[in-house]
GROMACS .gro file of C-alpha atoms in nm:
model
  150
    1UNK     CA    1  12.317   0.838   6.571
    2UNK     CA    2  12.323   1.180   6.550
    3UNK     CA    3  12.145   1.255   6.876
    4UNK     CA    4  12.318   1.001   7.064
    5UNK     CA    5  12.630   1.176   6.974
    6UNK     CA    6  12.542   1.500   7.098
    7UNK     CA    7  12.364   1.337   7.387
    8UNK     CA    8  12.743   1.224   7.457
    9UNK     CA    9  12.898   1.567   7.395
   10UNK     CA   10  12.665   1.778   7.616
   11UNK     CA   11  12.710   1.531   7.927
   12UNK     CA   12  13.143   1.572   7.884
   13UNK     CA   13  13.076   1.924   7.822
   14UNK     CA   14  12.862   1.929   8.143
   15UNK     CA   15  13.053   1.684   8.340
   16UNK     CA   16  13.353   1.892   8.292
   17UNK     CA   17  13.204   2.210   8.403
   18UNK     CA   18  13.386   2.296   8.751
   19UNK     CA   19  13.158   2.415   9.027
   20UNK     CA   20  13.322   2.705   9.204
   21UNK     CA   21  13.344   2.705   9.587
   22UNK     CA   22  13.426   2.958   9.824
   23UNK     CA   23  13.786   2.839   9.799
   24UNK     CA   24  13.782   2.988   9.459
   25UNK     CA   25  13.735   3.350   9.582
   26UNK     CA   26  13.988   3.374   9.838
   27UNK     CA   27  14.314   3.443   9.626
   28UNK     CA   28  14.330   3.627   9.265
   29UNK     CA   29  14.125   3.881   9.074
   30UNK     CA   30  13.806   4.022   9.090
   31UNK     CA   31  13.510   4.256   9.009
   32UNK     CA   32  13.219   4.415   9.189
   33UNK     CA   33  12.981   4.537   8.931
   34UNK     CA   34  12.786   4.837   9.095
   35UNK     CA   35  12.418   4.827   8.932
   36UNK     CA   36  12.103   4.987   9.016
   37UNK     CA   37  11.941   4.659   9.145
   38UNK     CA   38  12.184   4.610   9.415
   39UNK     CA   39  12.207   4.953   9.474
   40UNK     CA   40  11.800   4.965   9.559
   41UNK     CA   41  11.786   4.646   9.785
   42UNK     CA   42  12.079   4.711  10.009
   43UNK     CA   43  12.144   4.930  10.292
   44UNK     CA   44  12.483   5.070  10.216
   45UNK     CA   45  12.784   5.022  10.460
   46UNK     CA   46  12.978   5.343  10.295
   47UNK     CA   47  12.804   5.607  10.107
   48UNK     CA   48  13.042   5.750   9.886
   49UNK     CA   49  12.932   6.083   9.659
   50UNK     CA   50  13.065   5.981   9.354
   51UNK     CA   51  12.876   5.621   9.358
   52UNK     CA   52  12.640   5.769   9.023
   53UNK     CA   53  13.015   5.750   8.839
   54UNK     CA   54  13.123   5.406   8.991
   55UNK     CA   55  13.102   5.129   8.691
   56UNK     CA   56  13.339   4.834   8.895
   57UNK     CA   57  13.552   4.791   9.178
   58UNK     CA   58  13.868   4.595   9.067
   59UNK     CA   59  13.928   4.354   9.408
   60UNK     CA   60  14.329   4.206   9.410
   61UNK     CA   61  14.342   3.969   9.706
   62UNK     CA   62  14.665   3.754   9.784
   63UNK     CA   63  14.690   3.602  10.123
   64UNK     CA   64  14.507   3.815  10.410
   65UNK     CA   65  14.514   4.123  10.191
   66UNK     CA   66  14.286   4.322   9.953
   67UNK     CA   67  14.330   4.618   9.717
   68UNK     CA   68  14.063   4.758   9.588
   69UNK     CA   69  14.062   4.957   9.310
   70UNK     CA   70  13.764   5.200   9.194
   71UNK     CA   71  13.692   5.183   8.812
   72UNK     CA   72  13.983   4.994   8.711
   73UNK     CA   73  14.359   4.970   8.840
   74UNK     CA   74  14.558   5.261   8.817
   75UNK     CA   75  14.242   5.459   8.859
   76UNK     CA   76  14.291   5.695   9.117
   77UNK     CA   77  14.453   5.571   9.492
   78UNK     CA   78  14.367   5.204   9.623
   79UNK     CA   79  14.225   5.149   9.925
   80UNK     CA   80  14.424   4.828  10.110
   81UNK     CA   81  14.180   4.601  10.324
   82UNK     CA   82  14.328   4.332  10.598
   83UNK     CA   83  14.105   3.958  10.564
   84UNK     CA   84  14.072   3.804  10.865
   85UNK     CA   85  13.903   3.436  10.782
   86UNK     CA   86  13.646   3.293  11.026
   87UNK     CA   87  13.602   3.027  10.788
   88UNK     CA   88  13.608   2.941  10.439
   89UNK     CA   89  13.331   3.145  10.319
   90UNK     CA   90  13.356   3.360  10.577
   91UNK     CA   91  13.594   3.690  10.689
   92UNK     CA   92  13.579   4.002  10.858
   93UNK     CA   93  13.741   4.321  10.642
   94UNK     CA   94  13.908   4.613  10.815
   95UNK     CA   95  14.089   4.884  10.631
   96UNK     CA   96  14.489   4.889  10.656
   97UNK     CA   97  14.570   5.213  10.851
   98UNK     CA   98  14.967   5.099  10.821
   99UNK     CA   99  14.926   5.112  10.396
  100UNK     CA  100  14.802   5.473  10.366
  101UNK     CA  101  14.570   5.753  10.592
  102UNK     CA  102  14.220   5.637  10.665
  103UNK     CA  103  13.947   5.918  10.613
  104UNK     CA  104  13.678   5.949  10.900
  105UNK     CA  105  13.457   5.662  10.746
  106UNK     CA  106  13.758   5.409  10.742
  107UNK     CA  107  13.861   5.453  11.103
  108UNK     CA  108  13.470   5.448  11.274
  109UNK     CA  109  13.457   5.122  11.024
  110UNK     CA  110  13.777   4.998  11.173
  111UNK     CA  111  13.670   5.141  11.564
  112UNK     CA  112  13.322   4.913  11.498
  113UNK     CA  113  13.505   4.566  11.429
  114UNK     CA  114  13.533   4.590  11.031
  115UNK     CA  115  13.272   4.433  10.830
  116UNK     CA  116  13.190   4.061  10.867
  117UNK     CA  117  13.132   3.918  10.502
  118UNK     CA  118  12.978   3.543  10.450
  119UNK     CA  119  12.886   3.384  10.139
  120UNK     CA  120  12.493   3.362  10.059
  121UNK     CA  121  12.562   3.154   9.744
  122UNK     CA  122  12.725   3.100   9.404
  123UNK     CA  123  12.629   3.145   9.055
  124UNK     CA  124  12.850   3.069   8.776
  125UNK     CA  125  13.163   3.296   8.795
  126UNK     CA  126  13.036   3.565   9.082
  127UNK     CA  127  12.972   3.499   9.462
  128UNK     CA  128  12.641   3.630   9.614
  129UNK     CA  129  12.743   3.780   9.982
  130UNK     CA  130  12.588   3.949  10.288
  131UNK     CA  131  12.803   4.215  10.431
  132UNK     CA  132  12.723   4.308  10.817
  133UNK     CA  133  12.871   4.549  11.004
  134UNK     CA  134  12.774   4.550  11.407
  135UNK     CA  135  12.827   4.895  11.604
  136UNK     CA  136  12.997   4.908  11.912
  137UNK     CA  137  12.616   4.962  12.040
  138UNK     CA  138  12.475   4.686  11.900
  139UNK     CA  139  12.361   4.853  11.572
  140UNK     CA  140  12.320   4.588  11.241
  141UNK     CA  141  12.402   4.785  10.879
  142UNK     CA  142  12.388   4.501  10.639
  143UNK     CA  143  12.437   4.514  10.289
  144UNK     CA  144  12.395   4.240  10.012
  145UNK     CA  145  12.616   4.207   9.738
  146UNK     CA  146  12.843   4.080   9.443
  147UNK     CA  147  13.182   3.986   9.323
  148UNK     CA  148  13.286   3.758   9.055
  149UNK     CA  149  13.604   3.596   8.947
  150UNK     CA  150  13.735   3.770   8.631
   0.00000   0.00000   0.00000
């Protein structure tokens, strides 16, 4: 009796576990951890000096907007980001030049068509992505990645 009773127990617990979707990453908060494994297997899109001190990018996205805020909110300035959806799982990121002055790496970003993100998969709370941005001259920089639902 005992096992069929926690037989019963695990399959609610299970049956009531909600598989996230894209859908669930489009509005709310967020985190991108920065660790050494994703650091090692990506080709980075921005190459920022001070990414040795970077623990988590705090991600606030409502509507067709992002802030994103390095090492927690409050943390130094923002930067502001525009989403443009393709699809559900799917958007291209440019940097909001009306929210606050773009540095030289923002604009050629910005000049090259943003950076086209699309969703590789899902795993419990976090969505795996591949980030690609394509130069004016044809030129892929891709960059896999992280973020996760907080």
């Amino acid at each position: 009796m005992k096992i069929i009773l926690t037989i019963i127990i695990l399959i609610g617990i299970n049956s009531n576990a909600q598989e996230l979707t894209c859908a669930d990453f489009k509005e709310g908060r967020f985190y991108i951890p920065e660790t050494e494994t994703e650091s090692e297997n990506t080709t980075e899109i921005e190459n920022d000096d001070n990414d040795a001190e970077i623990e988590k990018y705090i991600v606030i996205r409502k509507g067709n907007t992002q802030t994103e805020w390095t090492n927690g909110i409050g943390n130094g300035k923002p930067d502001y980001e525009i989403i443009e959806w393709i699809d559900d799982c799917t958007y291209r990121l440019t940097y909001d030049d009306s929210k606050y002055e773009l540095d030289a790496e923002k604009k050629w970003v910005n000049d090259n068509n943003g950076i086209v993100v699309s969703k590789t998969k899902i795993v419990d709370n976090c969505l795996m992505y591949e980030a690609i941005l394509t130069t004016n001259d044809g030129q892929k920089i891709s960059q896999n990645g992280i973020i996760c639902r907080e």
